[in-house]
Amino acid sequence: MEQKNTLRVAHLALLALLVVVSLYLNVVLENTNHQGPPNGGSTCQDGSGGERLLPFDDPEADGEWLWTTAVGDNHIWLGPEKRTFAIPMIHELHCLRNIQRVIEYGFMPAREEHTYHCLNYMRQWTLCSADVALEPGPFETRDFDVERIGGTHTCQDWEVVYDFVRDNWRELVRFRADKEMN
């Protein structure tokens, strides 16, 4: 039991380190290059700063995490041969769910390689996105329920991505039915 707790603390410390590195890079870097979702999509501004926290024991937490799962198996299939591709947003959410499960339920040795892949993938994503929006502090003493305005990030409309993945999945199902594939 003590080893399990030690492992959990080590994982949390690693996550904290990744957050610190991300925040440091967000302040140091001057610009970022974001690619929009398929078919253009729309943008929204998020400056509320009042994000809803989901403690692990919150009954709604499982549903909220499950909601981020895309239809199919988190991939899309393109071209006449239906080559398989991953969409980074879907892959990132998959990895966050994996990390959330490790924090909530503990480290599973059978999934060790996958968990490390997800941590590394999220580290790379944070470095590649290099979001430089300034988020006002101090975070430890700030009341986010009262001080609702936080850093402003320009967000892509993620529903466009989910719609694209859903439509692609339906197309794959029709393709497999036409070709009498499983």
mmCIF file of C-alpha atoms in Angstrom:
data_model
loop_
_atom_site.group_PDB
_atom_site.id
_atom_site.type_symbol
_atom_site.label_atom_id
_atom_site.label_comp_id
_atom_site.label_asym_id
_atom_site.label_seq_id
_atom_site.Cartn_x
_atom_site.Cartn_y
_atom_site.Cartn_z
ATOM 1 C CA MET A 1 0.000 0.000 0.000
ATOM 2 C CA GLU A 2 2.843 2.369 0.888
ATOM 3 C CA GLN A 3 4.496 1.678 -2.486
ATOM 4 C CA LYS A 4 1.208 2.518 -4.250
ATOM 5 C CA ASN A 5 1.004 5.846 -2.390
ATOM 6 C CA THR A 6 4.645 6.598 -3.174
ATOM 7 C CA LEU A 7 3.982 5.905 -6.854
ATOM 8 C CA ARG A 8 0.908 8.147 -6.813
ATOM 9 C CA VAL A 9 2.914 10.976 -5.218
ATOM 10 C CA ALA A 10 5.657 10.506 -7.816
ATOM 11 C CA HIS A 11 3.110 10.700 -10.634
ATOM 12 C CA LEU A 12 1.546 13.825 -9.159
ATOM 13 C CA ALA A 13 4.991 15.392 -8.776
ATOM 14 C CA LEU A 14 5.751 14.620 -12.424
ATOM 15 C CA LEU A 15 2.457 16.178 -13.499
ATOM 16 C CA ALA A 16 3.200 19.252 -11.367
ATOM 17 C CA LEU A 17 6.625 19.563 -12.988
ATOM 18 C CA LEU A 18 5.041 19.394 -16.450
ATOM 19 C CA VAL A 19 2.597 22.140 -15.476
ATOM 20 C CA VAL A 20 5.436 24.359 -14.198
ATOM 21 C CA VAL A 21 7.412 23.849 -17.425
ATOM 22 C CA SER A 22 4.296 24.628 -19.455
ATOM 23 C CA LEU A 23 3.619 27.837 -17.514
ATOM 24 C CA TYR A 24 7.245 28.903 -17.844
ATOM 25 C CA LEU A 25 7.176 28.383 -21.611
ATOM 26 C CA ASN A 26 3.853 30.199 -21.905
ATOM 27 C CA VAL A 27 5.426 33.306 -20.378
ATOM 28 C CA VAL A 28 8.774 33.096 -22.203
ATOM 29 C CA LEU A 29 7.583 32.413 -25.740
ATOM 30 C CA GLU A 30 6.154 35.275 -27.777
ATOM 31 C CA ASN A 31 3.805 33.718 -30.308
ATOM 32 C CA THR A 32 2.070 30.539 -31.280
ATOM 33 C CA ASN A 33 0.861 28.938 -34.471
ATOM 34 C CA HIS A 34 -2.482 27.159 -34.166
ATOM 35 C CA GLN A 35 -4.075 25.150 -36.903
ATOM 36 C CA GLY A 36 -7.864 25.309 -37.136
ATOM 37 C CA PRO A 37 -10.196 22.326 -37.056
ATOM 38 C CA PRO A 38 -11.389 20.583 -40.236
ATOM 39 C CA ASN A 39 -13.702 22.636 -42.470
ATOM 40 C CA GLY A 40 -12.681 25.913 -40.834
ATOM 41 C CA GLY A 41 -14.844 25.810 -37.724
ATOM 42 C CA SER A 42 -15.498 28.800 -35.542
ATOM 43 C CA THR A 43 -13.717 30.362 -32.635
ATOM 44 C CA CYS A 44 -14.790 31.463 -29.201
ATOM 45 C CA GLN A 45 -13.157 33.484 -26.456
ATOM 46 C CA ASP A 46 -12.817 31.990 -23.014
ATOM 47 C CA GLY A 47 -12.112 34.623 -20.431
ATOM 48 C CA SER A 48 -14.415 33.454 -17.664
ATOM 49 C CA GLY A 49 -11.696 32.061 -15.413
ATOM 50 C CA GLY A 50 -14.491 30.251 -13.568
ATOM 51 C CA GLU A 51 -13.846 26.791 -14.867
ATOM 52 C CA ARG A 52 -15.788 24.065 -13.121
ATOM 53 C CA LEU A 53 -13.538 21.752 -11.157
ATOM 54 C CA LEU A 54 -14.406 18.075 -11.120
ATOM 55 C CA PRO A 55 -13.110 16.328 -8.008
ATOM 56 C CA PHE A 56 -12.573 12.614 -8.600
ATOM 57 C CA ASP A 57 -15.360 11.694 -6.184
ATOM 58 C CA ASP A 58 -17.888 13.970 -7.945
ATOM 59 C CA PRO A 59 -20.633 11.747 -9.430
ATOM 60 C CA GLU A 60 -20.613 13.858 -12.604
ATOM 61 C CA ALA A 61 -16.858 13.490 -13.144
ATOM 62 C CA ASP A 62 -17.030 10.099 -14.878
ATOM 63 C CA GLY A 63 -19.692 11.389 -17.262
ATOM 64 C CA GLU A 64 -17.718 14.535 -18.032
ATOM 65 C CA TRP A 65 -14.570 12.526 -18.764
ATOM 66 C CA LEU A 66 -16.568 10.023 -20.823
ATOM 67 C CA TRP A 67 -18.148 12.883 -22.807
ATOM 68 C CA THR A 68 -14.730 13.723 -24.256
ATOM 69 C CA THR A 69 -14.525 10.297 -25.913
ATOM 70 C CA ALA A 70 -15.045 10.461 -29.678
ATOM 71 C CA VAL A 71 -17.243 8.017 -31.553
ATOM 72 C CA GLY A 72 -15.411 5.012 -32.995
ATOM 73 C CA ASP A 73 -11.999 4.204 -31.619
ATOM 74 C CA ASN A 74 -10.530 7.741 -31.561
ATOM 75 C CA HIS A 75 -9.302 7.520 -35.158
ATOM 76 C CA ILE A 76 -10.406 8.666 -38.594
ATOM 77 C CA TRP A 77 -10.034 6.876 -41.919
ATOM 78 C CA LEU A 78 -9.271 8.758 -45.115
ATOM 79 C CA GLY A 79 -8.782 8.055 -48.798
ATOM 80 C CA PRO A 80 -9.905 5.177 -50.965
ATOM 81 C CA GLU A 81 -7.995 2.652 -48.832
ATOM 82 C CA LYS A 82 -9.320 4.174 -45.586
ATOM 83 C CA ARG A 83 -5.896 4.819 -44.083
ATOM 84 C CA THR A 84 -6.013 5.313 -40.315
ATOM 85 C CA PHE A 85 -5.089 8.640 -38.712
ATOM 86 C CA ALA A 86 -5.341 10.124 -35.231
ATOM 87 C CA ILE A 87 -6.563 13.663 -34.584
ATOM 88 C CA PRO A 88 -4.340 15.289 -31.938
ATOM 89 C CA MET A 89 -7.233 16.830 -29.967
ATOM 90 C CA ILE A 90 -8.876 13.404 -29.623
ATOM 91 C CA HIS A 91 -5.524 11.757 -28.808
ATOM 92 C CA GLU A 92 -4.765 14.419 -26.176
ATOM 93 C CA LEU A 93 -8.142 13.927 -24.487
ATOM 94 C CA HIS A 94 -7.606 10.157 -24.554
ATOM 95 C CA CYS A 95 -4.266 10.656 -22.796
ATOM 96 C CA LEU A 96 -5.771 13.022 -20.224
ATOM 97 C CA ARG A 97 -8.435 10.399 -19.441
ATOM 98 C CA ASN A 98 -5.668 7.813 -19.041
ATOM 99 C CA ILE A 99 -3.734 10.079 -16.649
ATOM 100 C CA GLN A 100 -6.949 10.910 -14.755
ATOM 101 C CA ARG A 101 -7.575 7.176 -14.248
ATOM 102 C CA VAL A 102 -4.029 6.687 -12.927
ATOM 103 C CA ILE A 103 -4.533 9.486 -10.404
ATOM 104 C CA GLU A 104 -7.965 8.234 -9.358
ATOM 105 C CA TYR A 105 -7.447 4.455 -9.345
ATOM 106 C CA GLY A 106 -3.689 4.085 -9.076
ATOM 107 C CA PHE A 107 -0.946 2.992 -11.406
ATOM 108 C CA MET A 108 -1.569 -0.242 -13.328
ATOM 109 C CA PRO A 109 1.673 -2.025 -14.284
ATOM 110 C CA ALA A 110 -0.045 -3.664 -17.277
ATOM 111 C CA ARG A 111 -0.641 -0.176 -18.726
ATOM 112 C CA GLU A 112 2.730 1.295 -17.716
ATOM 113 C CA GLU A 113 4.015 1.843 -21.256
ATOM 114 C CA HIS A 114 0.732 3.447 -22.345
ATOM 115 C CA THR A 115 0.733 5.792 -19.336
ATOM 116 C CA TYR A 116 4.301 6.896 -20.046
ATOM 117 C CA HIS A 117 3.391 7.402 -23.708
ATOM 118 C CA CYS A 118 0.496 9.637 -22.626
ATOM 119 C CA LEU A 119 2.651 11.697 -20.254
ATOM 120 C CA ASN A 120 5.244 12.193 -22.973
ATOM 121 C CA TYR A 121 2.574 12.981 -25.586
ATOM 122 C CA MET A 122 1.036 15.656 -23.331
ATOM 123 C CA ARG A 123 4.486 17.115 -22.635
ATOM 124 C CA GLN A 124 5.170 17.351 -26.367
ATOM 125 C CA TRP A 125 1.721 18.854 -27.020
ATOM 126 C CA THR A 126 2.285 21.514 -24.357
ATOM 127 C CA LEU A 127 5.642 22.418 -25.848
ATOM 128 C CA CYS A 128 4.318 22.451 -29.417
ATOM 129 C CA SER A 129 1.260 24.558 -28.637
ATOM 130 C CA ALA A 130 3.364 27.105 -26.732
ATOM 131 C CA ASP A 131 0.292 29.033 -25.529
ATOM 132 C CA VAL A 132 1.556 32.422 -24.350
ATOM 133 C CA ALA A 133 -1.692 33.833 -22.959
ATOM 134 C CA LEU A 134 -0.945 35.458 -19.602
ATOM 135 C CA GLU A 135 -2.959 34.088 -16.698
ATOM 136 C CA PRO A 136 -3.145 36.520 -13.768
ATOM 137 C CA GLY A 137 -2.164 35.289 -10.327
ATOM 138 C CA PRO A 138 -1.660 34.793 -7.491
ATOM 139 C CA PHE A 139 -3.350 31.435 -8.007
ATOM 140 C CA GLU A 140 -3.121 30.188 -4.420
ATOM 141 C CA THR A 141 -5.128 33.075 -2.952
ATOM 142 C CA ARG A 142 -7.378 34.060 -5.838
ATOM 143 C CA ASP A 143 -11.109 33.334 -5.465
ATOM 144 C CA PHE A 144 -12.100 32.128 -8.933
ATOM 145 C CA ASP A 145 -15.800 32.233 -8.004
ATOM 146 C CA VAL A 146 -15.548 35.987 -7.362
ATOM 147 C CA GLU A 147 -12.763 36.967 -9.794
ATOM 148 C CA ARG A 148 -14.296 35.373 -12.888
ATOM 149 C CA ILE A 149 -12.002 36.949 -15.475
ATOM 150 C CA GLY A 150 -8.813 35.033 -16.145
ATOM 151 C CA GLY A 151 -6.383 34.661 -18.998
ATOM 152 C CA THR A 152 -8.026 34.928 -22.387
ATOM 153 C CA HIS A 153 -7.366 32.073 -24.763
ATOM 154 C CA THR A 154 -8.671 31.838 -28.303
ATOM 155 C CA CYS A 155 -10.300 28.446 -28.587
ATOM 156 C CA GLN A 156 -11.284 26.469 -31.638
ATOM 157 C CA ASP A 157 -14.813 25.087 -31.785
ATOM 158 C CA TRP A 158 -14.146 21.512 -30.673
ATOM 159 C CA GLU A 159 -17.675 20.431 -31.626
ATOM 160 C CA VAL A 160 -16.632 20.790 -35.281
ATOM 161 C CA VAL A 161 -13.913 18.192 -34.645
ATOM 162 C CA TYR A 162 -16.351 15.796 -32.941
ATOM 163 C CA ASP A 163 -18.830 16.239 -35.823
ATOM 164 C CA PHE A 164 -16.064 15.507 -38.333
ATOM 165 C CA VAL A 165 -14.983 12.347 -36.446
ATOM 166 C CA ARG A 166 -18.612 11.152 -36.109
ATOM 167 C CA ASP A 167 -19.302 11.694 -39.821
ATOM 168 C CA ASN A 168 -16.046 9.949 -40.727
ATOM 169 C CA TRP A 169 -16.998 6.978 -38.504
ATOM 170 C CA ARG A 170 -20.394 6.697 -40.208
ATOM 171 C CA GLU A 171 -18.664 6.773 -43.590
ATOM 172 C CA LEU A 172 -16.313 3.973 -42.464
ATOM 173 C CA VAL A 173 -19.269 1.866 -41.272
ATOM 174 C CA ARG A 174 -20.942 2.294 -44.700
ATOM 175 C CA PHE A 175 -17.638 1.520 -46.455
ATOM 176 C CA ARG A 176 -17.202 -1.690 -44.448
ATOM 177 C CA ALA A 177 -20.814 -2.718 -45.108
ATOM 178 C CA ASP A 178 -20.384 -2.114 -48.847
ATOM 179 C CA LYS A 179 -17.174 -4.175 -48.863
ATOM 180 C CA GLU A 180 -18.707 -6.771 -46.482
ATOM 181 C CA MET A 181 -15.973 -6.169 -43.919
ATOM 182 C CA ASN A 182 -16.309 -6.473 -40.134
#
